[in-house]
GROMACS .gro file of C-alpha atoms in nm:
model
  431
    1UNK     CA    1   0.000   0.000   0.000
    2UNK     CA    2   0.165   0.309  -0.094
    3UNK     CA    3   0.073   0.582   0.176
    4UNK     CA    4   0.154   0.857  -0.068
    5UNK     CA    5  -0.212   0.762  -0.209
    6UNK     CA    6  -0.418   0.678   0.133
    7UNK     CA    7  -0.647   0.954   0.264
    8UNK     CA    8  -0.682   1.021   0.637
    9UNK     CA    9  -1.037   0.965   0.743
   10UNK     CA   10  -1.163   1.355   0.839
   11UNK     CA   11  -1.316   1.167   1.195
   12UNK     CA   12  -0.890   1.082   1.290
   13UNK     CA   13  -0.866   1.436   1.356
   14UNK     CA   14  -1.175   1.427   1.583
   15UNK     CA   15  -1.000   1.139   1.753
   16UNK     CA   16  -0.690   1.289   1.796
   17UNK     CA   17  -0.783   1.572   1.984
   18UNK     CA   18  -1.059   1.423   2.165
   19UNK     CA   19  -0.766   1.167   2.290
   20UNK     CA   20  -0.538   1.468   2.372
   21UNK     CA   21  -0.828   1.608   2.591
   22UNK     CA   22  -0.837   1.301   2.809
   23UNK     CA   23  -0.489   1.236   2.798
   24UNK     CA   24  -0.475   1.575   2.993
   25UNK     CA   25  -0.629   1.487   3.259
   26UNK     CA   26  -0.309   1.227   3.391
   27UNK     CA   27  -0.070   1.566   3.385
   28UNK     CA   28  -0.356   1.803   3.503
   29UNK     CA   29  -0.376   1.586   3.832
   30UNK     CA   30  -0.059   1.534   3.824
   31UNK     CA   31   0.108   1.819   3.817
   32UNK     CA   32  -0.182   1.993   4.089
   33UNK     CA   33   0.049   1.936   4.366
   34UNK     CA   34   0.404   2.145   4.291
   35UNK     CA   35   0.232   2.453   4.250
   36UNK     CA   36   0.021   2.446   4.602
   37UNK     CA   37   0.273   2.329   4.799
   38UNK     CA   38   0.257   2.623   5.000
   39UNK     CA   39  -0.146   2.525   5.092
   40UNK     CA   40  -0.068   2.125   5.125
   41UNK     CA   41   0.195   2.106   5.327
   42UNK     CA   42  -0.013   2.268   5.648
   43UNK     CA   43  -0.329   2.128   5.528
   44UNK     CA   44  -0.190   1.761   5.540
   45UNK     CA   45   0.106   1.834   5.823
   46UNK     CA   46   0.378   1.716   5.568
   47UNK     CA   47   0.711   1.786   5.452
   48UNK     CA   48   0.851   1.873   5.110
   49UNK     CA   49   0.911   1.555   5.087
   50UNK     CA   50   0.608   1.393   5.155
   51UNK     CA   51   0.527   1.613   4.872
   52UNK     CA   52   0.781   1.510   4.628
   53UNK     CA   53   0.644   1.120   4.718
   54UNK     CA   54   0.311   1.292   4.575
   55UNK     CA   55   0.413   1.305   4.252
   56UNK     CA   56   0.630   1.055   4.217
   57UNK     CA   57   0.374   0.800   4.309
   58UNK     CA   58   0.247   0.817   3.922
   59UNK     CA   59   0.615   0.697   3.844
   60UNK     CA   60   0.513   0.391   4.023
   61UNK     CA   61   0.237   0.298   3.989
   62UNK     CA   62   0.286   0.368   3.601
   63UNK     CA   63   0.565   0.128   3.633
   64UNK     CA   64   0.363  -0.114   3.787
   65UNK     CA   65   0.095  -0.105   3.512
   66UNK     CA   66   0.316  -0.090   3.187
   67UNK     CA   67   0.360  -0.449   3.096
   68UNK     CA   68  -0.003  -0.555   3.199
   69UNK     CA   69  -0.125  -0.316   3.009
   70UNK     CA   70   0.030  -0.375   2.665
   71UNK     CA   71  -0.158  -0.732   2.796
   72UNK     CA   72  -0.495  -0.583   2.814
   73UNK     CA   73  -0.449  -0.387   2.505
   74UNK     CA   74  -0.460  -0.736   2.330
   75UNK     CA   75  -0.701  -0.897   2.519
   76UNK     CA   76  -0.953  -0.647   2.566
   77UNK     CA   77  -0.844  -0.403   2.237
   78UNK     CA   78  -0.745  -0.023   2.299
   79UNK     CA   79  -1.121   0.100   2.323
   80UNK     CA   80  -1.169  -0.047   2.679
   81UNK     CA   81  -0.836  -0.007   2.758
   82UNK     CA   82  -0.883   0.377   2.700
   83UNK     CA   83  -1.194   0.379   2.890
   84UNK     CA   84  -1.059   0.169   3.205
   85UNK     CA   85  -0.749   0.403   3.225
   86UNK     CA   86  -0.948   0.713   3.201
   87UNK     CA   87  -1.202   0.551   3.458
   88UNK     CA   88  -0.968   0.500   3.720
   89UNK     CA   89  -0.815   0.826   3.643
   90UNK     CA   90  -1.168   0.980   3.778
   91UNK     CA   91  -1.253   0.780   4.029
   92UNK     CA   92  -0.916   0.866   4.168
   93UNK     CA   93  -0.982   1.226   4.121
   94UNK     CA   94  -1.340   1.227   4.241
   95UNK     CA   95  -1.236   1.052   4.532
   96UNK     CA   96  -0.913   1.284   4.620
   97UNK     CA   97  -1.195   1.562   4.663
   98UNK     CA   98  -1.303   1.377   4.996
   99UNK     CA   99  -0.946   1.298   5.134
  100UNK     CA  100  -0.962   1.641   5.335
  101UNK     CA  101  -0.669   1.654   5.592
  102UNK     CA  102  -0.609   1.276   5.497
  103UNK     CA  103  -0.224   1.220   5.353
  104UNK     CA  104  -0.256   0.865   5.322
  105UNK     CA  105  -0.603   0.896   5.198
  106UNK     CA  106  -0.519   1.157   4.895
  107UNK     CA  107  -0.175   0.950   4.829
  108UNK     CA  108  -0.384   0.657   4.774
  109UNK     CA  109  -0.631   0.849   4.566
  110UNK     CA  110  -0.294   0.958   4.347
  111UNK     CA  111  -0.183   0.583   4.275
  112UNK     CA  112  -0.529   0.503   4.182
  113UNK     CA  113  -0.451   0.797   3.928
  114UNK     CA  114  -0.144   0.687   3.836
  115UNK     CA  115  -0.251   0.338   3.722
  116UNK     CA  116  -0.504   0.561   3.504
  117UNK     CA  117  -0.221   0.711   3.368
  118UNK     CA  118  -0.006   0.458   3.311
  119UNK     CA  119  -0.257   0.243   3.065
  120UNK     CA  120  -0.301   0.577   2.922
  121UNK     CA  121   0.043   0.569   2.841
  122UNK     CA  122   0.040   0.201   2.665
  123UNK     CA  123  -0.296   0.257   2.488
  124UNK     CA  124  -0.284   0.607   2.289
  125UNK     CA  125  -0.029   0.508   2.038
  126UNK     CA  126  -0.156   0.254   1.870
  127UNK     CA  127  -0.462   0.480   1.861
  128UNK     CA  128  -0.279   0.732   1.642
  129UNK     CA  129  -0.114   0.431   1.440
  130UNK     CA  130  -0.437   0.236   1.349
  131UNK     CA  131  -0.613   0.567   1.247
  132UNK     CA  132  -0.341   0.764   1.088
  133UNK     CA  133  -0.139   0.661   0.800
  134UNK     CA  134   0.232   0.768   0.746
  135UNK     CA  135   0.186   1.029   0.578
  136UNK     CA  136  -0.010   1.216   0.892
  137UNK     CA  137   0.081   0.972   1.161
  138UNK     CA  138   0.376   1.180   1.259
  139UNK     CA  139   0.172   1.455   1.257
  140UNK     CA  140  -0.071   1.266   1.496
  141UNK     CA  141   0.201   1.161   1.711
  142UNK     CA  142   0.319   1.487   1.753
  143UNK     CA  143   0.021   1.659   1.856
  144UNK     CA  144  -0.070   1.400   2.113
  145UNK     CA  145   0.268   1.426   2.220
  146UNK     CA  146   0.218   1.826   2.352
  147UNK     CA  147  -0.023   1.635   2.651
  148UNK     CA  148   0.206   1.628   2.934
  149UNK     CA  149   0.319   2.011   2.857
  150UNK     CA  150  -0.038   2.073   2.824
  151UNK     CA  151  -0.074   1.945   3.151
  152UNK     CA  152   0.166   2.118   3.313
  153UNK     CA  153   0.105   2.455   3.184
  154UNK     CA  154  -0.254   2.435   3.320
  155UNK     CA  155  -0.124   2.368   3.639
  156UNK     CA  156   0.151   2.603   3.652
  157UNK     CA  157  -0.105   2.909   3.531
  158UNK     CA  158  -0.396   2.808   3.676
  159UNK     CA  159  -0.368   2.666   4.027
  160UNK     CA  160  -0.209   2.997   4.188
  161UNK     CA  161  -0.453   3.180   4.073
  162UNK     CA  162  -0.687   2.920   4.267
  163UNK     CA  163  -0.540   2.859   4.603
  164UNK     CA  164  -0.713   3.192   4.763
  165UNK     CA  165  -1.019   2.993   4.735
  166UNK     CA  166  -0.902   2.710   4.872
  167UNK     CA  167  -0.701   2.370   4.751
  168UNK     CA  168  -1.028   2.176   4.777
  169UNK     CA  169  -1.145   2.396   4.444
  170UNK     CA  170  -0.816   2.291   4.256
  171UNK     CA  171  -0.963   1.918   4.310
  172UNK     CA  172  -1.276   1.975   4.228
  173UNK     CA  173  -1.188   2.131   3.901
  174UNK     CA  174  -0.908   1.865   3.812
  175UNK     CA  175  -1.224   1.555   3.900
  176UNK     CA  176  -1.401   1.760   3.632
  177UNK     CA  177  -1.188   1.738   3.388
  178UNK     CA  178  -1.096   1.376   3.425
  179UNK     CA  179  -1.470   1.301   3.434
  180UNK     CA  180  -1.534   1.514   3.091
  181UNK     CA  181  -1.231   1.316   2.982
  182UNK     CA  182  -1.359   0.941   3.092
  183UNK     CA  183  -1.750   1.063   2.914
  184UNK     CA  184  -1.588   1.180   2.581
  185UNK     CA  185  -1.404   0.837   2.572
  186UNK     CA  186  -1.716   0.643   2.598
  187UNK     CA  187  -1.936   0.816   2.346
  188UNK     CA  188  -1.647   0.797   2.065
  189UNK     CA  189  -1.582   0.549   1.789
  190UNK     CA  190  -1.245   0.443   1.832
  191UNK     CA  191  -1.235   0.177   1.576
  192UNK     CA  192  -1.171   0.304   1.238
  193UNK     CA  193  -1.249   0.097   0.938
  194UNK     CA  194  -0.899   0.078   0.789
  195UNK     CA  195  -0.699  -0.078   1.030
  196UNK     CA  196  -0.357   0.156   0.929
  197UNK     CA  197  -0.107  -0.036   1.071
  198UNK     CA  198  -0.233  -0.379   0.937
  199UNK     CA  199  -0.229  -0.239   0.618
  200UNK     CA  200   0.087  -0.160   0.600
  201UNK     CA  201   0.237  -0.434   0.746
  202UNK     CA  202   0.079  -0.631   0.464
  203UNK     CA  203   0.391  -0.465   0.237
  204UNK     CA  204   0.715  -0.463   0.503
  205UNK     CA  205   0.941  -0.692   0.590
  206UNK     CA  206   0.851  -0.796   0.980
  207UNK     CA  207   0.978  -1.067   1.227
  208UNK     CA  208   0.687  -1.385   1.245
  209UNK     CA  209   0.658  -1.392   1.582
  210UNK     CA  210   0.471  -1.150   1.806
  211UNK     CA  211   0.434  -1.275   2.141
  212UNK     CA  212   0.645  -1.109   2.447
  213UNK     CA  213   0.936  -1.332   2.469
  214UNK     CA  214   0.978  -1.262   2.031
  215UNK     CA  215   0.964  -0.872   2.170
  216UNK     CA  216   1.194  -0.909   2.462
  217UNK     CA  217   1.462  -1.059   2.161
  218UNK     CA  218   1.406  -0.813   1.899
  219UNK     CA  219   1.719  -0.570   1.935
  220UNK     CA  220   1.503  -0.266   1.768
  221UNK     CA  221   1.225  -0.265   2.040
  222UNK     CA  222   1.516  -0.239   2.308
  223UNK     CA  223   1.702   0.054   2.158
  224UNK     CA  224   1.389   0.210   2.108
  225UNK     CA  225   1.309   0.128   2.513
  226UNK     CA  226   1.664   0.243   2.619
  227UNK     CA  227   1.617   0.544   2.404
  228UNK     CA  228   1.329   0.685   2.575
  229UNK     CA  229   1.474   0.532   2.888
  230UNK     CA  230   1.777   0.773   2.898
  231UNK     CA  231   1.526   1.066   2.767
  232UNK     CA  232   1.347   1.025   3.094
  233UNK     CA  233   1.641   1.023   3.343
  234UNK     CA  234   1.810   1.356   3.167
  235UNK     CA  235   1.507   1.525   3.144
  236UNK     CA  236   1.330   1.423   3.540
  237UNK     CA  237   1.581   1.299   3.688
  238UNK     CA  238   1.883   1.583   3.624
  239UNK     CA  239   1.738   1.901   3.443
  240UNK     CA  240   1.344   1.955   3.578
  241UNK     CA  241   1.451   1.828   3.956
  242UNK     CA  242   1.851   1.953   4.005
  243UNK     CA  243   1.919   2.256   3.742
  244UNK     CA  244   1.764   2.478   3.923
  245UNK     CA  245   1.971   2.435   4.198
  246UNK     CA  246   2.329   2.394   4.023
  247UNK     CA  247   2.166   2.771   3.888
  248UNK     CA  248   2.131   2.862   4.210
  249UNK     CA  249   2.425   2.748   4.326
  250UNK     CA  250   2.701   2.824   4.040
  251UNK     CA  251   2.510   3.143   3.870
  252UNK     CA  252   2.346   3.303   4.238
  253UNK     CA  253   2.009   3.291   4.045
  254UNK     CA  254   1.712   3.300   4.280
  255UNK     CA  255   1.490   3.021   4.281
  256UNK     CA  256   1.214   3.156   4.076
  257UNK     CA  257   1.416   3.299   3.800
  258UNK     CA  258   1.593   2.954   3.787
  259UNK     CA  259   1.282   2.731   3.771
  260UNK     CA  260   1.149   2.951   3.502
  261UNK     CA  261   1.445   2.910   3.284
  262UNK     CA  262   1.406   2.565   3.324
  263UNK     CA  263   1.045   2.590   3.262
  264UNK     CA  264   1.118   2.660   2.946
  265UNK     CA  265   1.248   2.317   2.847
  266UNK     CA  266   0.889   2.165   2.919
  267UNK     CA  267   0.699   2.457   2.759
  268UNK     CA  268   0.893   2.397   2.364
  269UNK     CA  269   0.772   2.052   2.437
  270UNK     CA  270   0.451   2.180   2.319
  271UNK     CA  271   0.594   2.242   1.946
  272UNK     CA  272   0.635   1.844   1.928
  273UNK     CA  273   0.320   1.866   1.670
  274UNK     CA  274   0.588   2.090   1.453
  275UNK     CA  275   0.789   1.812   1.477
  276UNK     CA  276   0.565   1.574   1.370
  277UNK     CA  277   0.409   1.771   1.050
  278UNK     CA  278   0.776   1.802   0.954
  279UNK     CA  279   0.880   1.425   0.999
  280UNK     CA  280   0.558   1.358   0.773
  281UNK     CA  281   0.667   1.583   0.518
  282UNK     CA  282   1.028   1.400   0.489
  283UNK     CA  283   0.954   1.060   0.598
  284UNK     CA  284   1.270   1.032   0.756
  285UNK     CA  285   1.174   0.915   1.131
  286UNK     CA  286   1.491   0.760   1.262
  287UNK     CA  287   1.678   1.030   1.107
  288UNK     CA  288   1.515   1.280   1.297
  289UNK     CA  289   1.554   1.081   1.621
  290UNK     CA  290   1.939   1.119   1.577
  291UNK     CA  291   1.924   1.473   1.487
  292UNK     CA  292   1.728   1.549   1.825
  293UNK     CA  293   1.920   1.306   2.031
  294UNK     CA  294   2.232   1.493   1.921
  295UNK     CA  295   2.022   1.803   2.015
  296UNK     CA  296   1.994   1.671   2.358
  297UNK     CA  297   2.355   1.556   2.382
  298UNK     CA  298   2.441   1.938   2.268
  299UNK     CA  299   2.197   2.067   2.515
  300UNK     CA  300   2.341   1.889   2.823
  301UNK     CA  301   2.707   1.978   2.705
  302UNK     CA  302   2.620   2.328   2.708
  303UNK     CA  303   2.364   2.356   3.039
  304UNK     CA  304   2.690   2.211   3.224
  305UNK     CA  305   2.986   2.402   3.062
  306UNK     CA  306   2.849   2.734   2.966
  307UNK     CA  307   3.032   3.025   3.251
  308UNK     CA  308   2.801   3.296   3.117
  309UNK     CA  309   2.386   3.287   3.099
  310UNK     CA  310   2.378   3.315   2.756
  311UNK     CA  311   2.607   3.000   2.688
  312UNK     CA  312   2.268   2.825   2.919
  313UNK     CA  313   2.005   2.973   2.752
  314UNK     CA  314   2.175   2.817   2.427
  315UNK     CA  315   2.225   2.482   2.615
  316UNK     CA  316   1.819   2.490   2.754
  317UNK     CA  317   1.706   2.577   2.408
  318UNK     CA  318   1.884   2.278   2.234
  319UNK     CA  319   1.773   2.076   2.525
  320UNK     CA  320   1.363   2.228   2.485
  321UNK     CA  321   1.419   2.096   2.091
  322UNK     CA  322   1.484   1.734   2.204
  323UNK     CA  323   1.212   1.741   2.424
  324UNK     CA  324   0.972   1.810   2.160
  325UNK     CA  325   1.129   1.579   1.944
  326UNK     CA  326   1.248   1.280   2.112
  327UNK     CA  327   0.906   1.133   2.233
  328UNK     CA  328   0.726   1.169   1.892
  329UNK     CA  329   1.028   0.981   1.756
  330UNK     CA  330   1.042   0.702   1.976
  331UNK     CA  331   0.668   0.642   1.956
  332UNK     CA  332   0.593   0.662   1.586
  333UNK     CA  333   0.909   0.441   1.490
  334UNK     CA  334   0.756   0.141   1.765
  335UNK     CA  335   0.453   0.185   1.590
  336UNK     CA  336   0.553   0.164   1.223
  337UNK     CA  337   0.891  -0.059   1.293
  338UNK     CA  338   0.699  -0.358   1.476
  339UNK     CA  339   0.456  -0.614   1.385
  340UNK     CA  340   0.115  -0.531   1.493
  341UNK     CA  341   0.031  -0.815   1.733
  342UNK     CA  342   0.395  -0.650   1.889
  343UNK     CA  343   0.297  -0.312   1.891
  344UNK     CA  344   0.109  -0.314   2.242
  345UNK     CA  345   0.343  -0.492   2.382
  346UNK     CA  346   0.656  -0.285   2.277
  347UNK     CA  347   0.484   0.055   2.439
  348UNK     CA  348   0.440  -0.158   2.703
  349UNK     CA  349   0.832  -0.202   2.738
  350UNK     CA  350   0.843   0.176   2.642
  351UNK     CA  351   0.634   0.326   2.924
  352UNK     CA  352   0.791   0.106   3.151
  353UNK     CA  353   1.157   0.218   3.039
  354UNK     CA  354   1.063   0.587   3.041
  355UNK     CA  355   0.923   0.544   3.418
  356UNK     CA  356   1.204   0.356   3.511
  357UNK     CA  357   1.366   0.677   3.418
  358UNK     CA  358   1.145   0.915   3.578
  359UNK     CA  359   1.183   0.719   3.885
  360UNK     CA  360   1.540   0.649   3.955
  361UNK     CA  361   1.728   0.894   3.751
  362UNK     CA  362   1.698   1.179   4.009
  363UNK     CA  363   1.827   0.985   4.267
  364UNK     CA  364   2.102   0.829   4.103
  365UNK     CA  365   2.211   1.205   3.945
  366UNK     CA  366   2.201   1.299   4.302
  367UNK     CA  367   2.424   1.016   4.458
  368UNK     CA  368   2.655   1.175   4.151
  369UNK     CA  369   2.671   1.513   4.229
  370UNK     CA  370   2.679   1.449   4.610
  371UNK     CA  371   3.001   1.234   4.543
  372UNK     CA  372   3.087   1.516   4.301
  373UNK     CA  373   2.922   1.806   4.191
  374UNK     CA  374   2.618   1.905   3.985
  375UNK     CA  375   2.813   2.045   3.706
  376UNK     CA  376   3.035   1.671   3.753
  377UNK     CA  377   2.762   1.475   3.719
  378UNK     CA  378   2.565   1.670   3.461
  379UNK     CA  379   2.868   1.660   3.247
  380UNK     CA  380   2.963   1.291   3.298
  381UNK     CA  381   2.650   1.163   3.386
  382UNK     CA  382   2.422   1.284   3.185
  383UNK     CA  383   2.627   1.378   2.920
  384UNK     CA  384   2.720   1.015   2.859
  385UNK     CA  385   2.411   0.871   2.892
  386UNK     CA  386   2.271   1.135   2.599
  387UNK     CA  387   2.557   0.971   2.367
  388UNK     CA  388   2.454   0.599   2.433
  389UNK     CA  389   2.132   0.742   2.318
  390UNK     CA  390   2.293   0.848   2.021
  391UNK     CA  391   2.453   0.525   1.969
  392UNK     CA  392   2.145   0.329   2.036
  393UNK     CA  393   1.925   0.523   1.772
  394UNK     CA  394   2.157   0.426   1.552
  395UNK     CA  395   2.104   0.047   1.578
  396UNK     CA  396   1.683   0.090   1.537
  397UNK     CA  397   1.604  -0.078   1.218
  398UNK     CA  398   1.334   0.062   1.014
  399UNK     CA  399   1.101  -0.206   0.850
  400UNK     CA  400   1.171  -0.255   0.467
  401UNK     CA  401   0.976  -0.249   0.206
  402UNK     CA  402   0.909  -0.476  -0.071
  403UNK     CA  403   0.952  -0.348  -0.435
  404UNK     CA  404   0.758  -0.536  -0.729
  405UNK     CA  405   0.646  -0.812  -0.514
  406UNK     CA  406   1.019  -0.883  -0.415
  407UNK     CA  407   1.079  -0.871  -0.048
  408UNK     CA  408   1.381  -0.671   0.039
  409UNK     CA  409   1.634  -0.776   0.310
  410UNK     CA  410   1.618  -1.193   0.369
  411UNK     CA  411   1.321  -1.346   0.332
  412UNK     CA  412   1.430  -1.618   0.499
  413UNK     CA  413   1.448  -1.440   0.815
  414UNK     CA  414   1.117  -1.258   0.754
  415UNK     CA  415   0.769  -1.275   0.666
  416UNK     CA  416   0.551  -0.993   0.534
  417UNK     CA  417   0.223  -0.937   0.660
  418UNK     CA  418  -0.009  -1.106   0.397
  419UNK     CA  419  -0.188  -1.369   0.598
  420UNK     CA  420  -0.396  -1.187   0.909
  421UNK     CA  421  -0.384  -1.515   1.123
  422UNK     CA  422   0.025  -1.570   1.090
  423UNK     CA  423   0.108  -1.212   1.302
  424UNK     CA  424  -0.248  -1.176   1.491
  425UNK     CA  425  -0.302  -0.859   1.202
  426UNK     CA  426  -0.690  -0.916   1.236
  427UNK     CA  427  -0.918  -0.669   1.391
  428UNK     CA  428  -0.963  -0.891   1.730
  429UNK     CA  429  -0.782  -0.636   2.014
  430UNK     CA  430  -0.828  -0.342   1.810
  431UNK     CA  431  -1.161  -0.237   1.842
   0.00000   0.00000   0.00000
């Protein structure tokens, strides 16, 4: 199937954005906490760091959920997967209304949204792949991709402006959201009637096998795991939790001028639907993923080495350009590089590498820079795990094509996609 020639169905775009709305709703609760901190901490009796276990709690429980929920993606197909995800993500919500002066209470309330959040995280690509073709899947990817800085500038804008009338208003309003979210779900079609990705497979070379243990030894859906895996860490676990400080520290930047400037890594994350659009116009996915993983290797360089605030500026922009980048990559070449009964599974492995990331890499970068320094460790650290991502993107093998009913490559390694039943291509899981 050439793509060149395949229309995208006019209702994809009403999918897309209707999926970006709900998607929301994991960063918009979030994200609710780091911005009242100031109103939680006396209204539960905490610490900051009972309040940094807050958030990190999605990390978790995300981490918890990723493999089972590539699982249920293929048992119960993505449309109740969606709905489940964006169900617990409101009950969750709705329920953190009624933890009052309860830490225990709300911090359960916040796993219950993080396993929400976590299917969400499995589930929405192959959404975009199965409705989009390659020509506007990149495209697709890229605007869902702008949901977690979506997310966060809500919260950011929004929530001081809210906390005079109280942090029990900030819930209120976050449990409507995620209940719009979960009702918009339920009402839509989410199974198109061109499966996308099926089609396509139908004219690539592809491994046979689809189950987990052929996904846990295909080398592709690994670098594409340890890929995102090392995004995660740079981008949590050293730049959005520790650069402000080293600012602080090295520069005598007060706090809120430094975690502004770092702000604005998360806010060009929003242009990843310019990324997209662009990939679609030159086709050239794993290309791009090296360009912006040598954008984030430049980025980190300069954050850590730069004596004057200009030389940072340069280093956070570079760094804001990977950010919007680097996701839409990752996801879009899983989706178009794997065979479809592998495609749940490999996000699966994905979201489970990025929160692995999330997790541990701000604790590890601190061990680092306690042992050393936060320029040390942002130099070495960092810096050398953003050229193993380099490396690694280098070894993710894009799915050939066949020419005049020749298959390219060695057939004898490979099957192509013509027989539904062979790589589980039929519409059972989808819908």
């Amino acid at each position: 199937m050439r793509d060149g020639a395949v229309k995208t169905p006019r209702y994809a775009w009403v999918v897309v954005f209707v999926i970006l709305f709900s998607a929301c709703a994991g960063p918009v609760n979030m994200f609710n906490v780091p911005p009242a901190a100031s109103v939680i901490i006396p209204r539960y009796g905490i610490d900051t760091v009972a309040i940094g276990m807050l958030v990190s709690v999605f990390s978790f429980a995300a981490v918890v959920m990723a493999f089972p929920a590539g699982g249920l993606c293929d048992k119960l197909g993505l449309k109740k997967v969606v709905v489940i995800s964006a169900g617990l993500t409101a009950a969750g919500s709705i329920l953190a209304c009624f933890s009052g002066g309860n830490y225990a209470f709300f911090l359960l309330c916040r796993v219950i949204i993080g396993l929400g959040f976590g299917l969400y995280q499995v589930a929405w690509p192959p959404l975009m792949g199965i409705w989009f073709p390659e020509k506007t899947r990149g495209t697709a990817m890229g605007i869902m991709g702008a949901y977690a800085g979506i997310g966060t500038i809500v919260d950011l804008n929004v929530i001081p402006r809210l906390l005079d009338y109280g942090y029990d208003l900030v819930l209120v309003l976050s449990a409507v959201w995620s209940v719009l979210a979960l009702v918009v779900v339920c009402v839509m079609n989410l199974t198109p009637k061109v499966n996308f990705v099926e089609e396509e497979a139908k004219g690539k070379v592809m491994p046979k096998e689809s189950s987990w243990a052929d996904l846990l030894k295909t080398p592709t859906a690994w670098m594409i795991g340890i890929v995102f895996l090392i995004f995660a860490w740079i981008c949590a676990g050293g730049v959005n939790t520790y650069y402000p400080v080293y600012l602080t520290e090295d520069f005598g930047i007060d706090a809120v001028t430094a975690n502004a400037m770092v702000s604005v890594c998360s806010g060009l994350s929003v242009l990843s639907f310019a990324v997209g659009f662009t990939m679609d116009l030159t086709g050239k996915r794993k290309r791009w993923l090296i360009a912006f993983g040598l954008s984030y290797l430049l980025g980190v360089v300069l954050m850590y080495s730069m004596p004057t605030i200009p030389g940072v500026w340069a280093g956070i922009f570079f760094e804001g350009v990977a950010c919007a980048g680097i996701p839409v990559c990752v996801r879009t070449l899983a989706v178009e590089n794997l065979p479809p009964g592998m495609t749940n599974k490999a996000l699966a492995l994905i979201t489970f590498c990025t929160t692995l990331g999330i997790a541990f890499g701000a604790s590890l970068y601190a061990l680092a820079a306690d042992a050393t320094s936060f320029k040390a460790a942002g130099l070495v650290m960092l810096g050398g795990l953003a050229l193993v991502s380099v490396v690694c993107s280098f070894f993710i093998k894009e799915a050939k094509r066949k020419h005049d009913g020749e298959l390219v490559g060695e057939p004898q390694e490979a099957v192509e996609c013509d027989t539904a039943d062979e790589l589980g291509c039929s519409a059972e899981g989808w819908e």
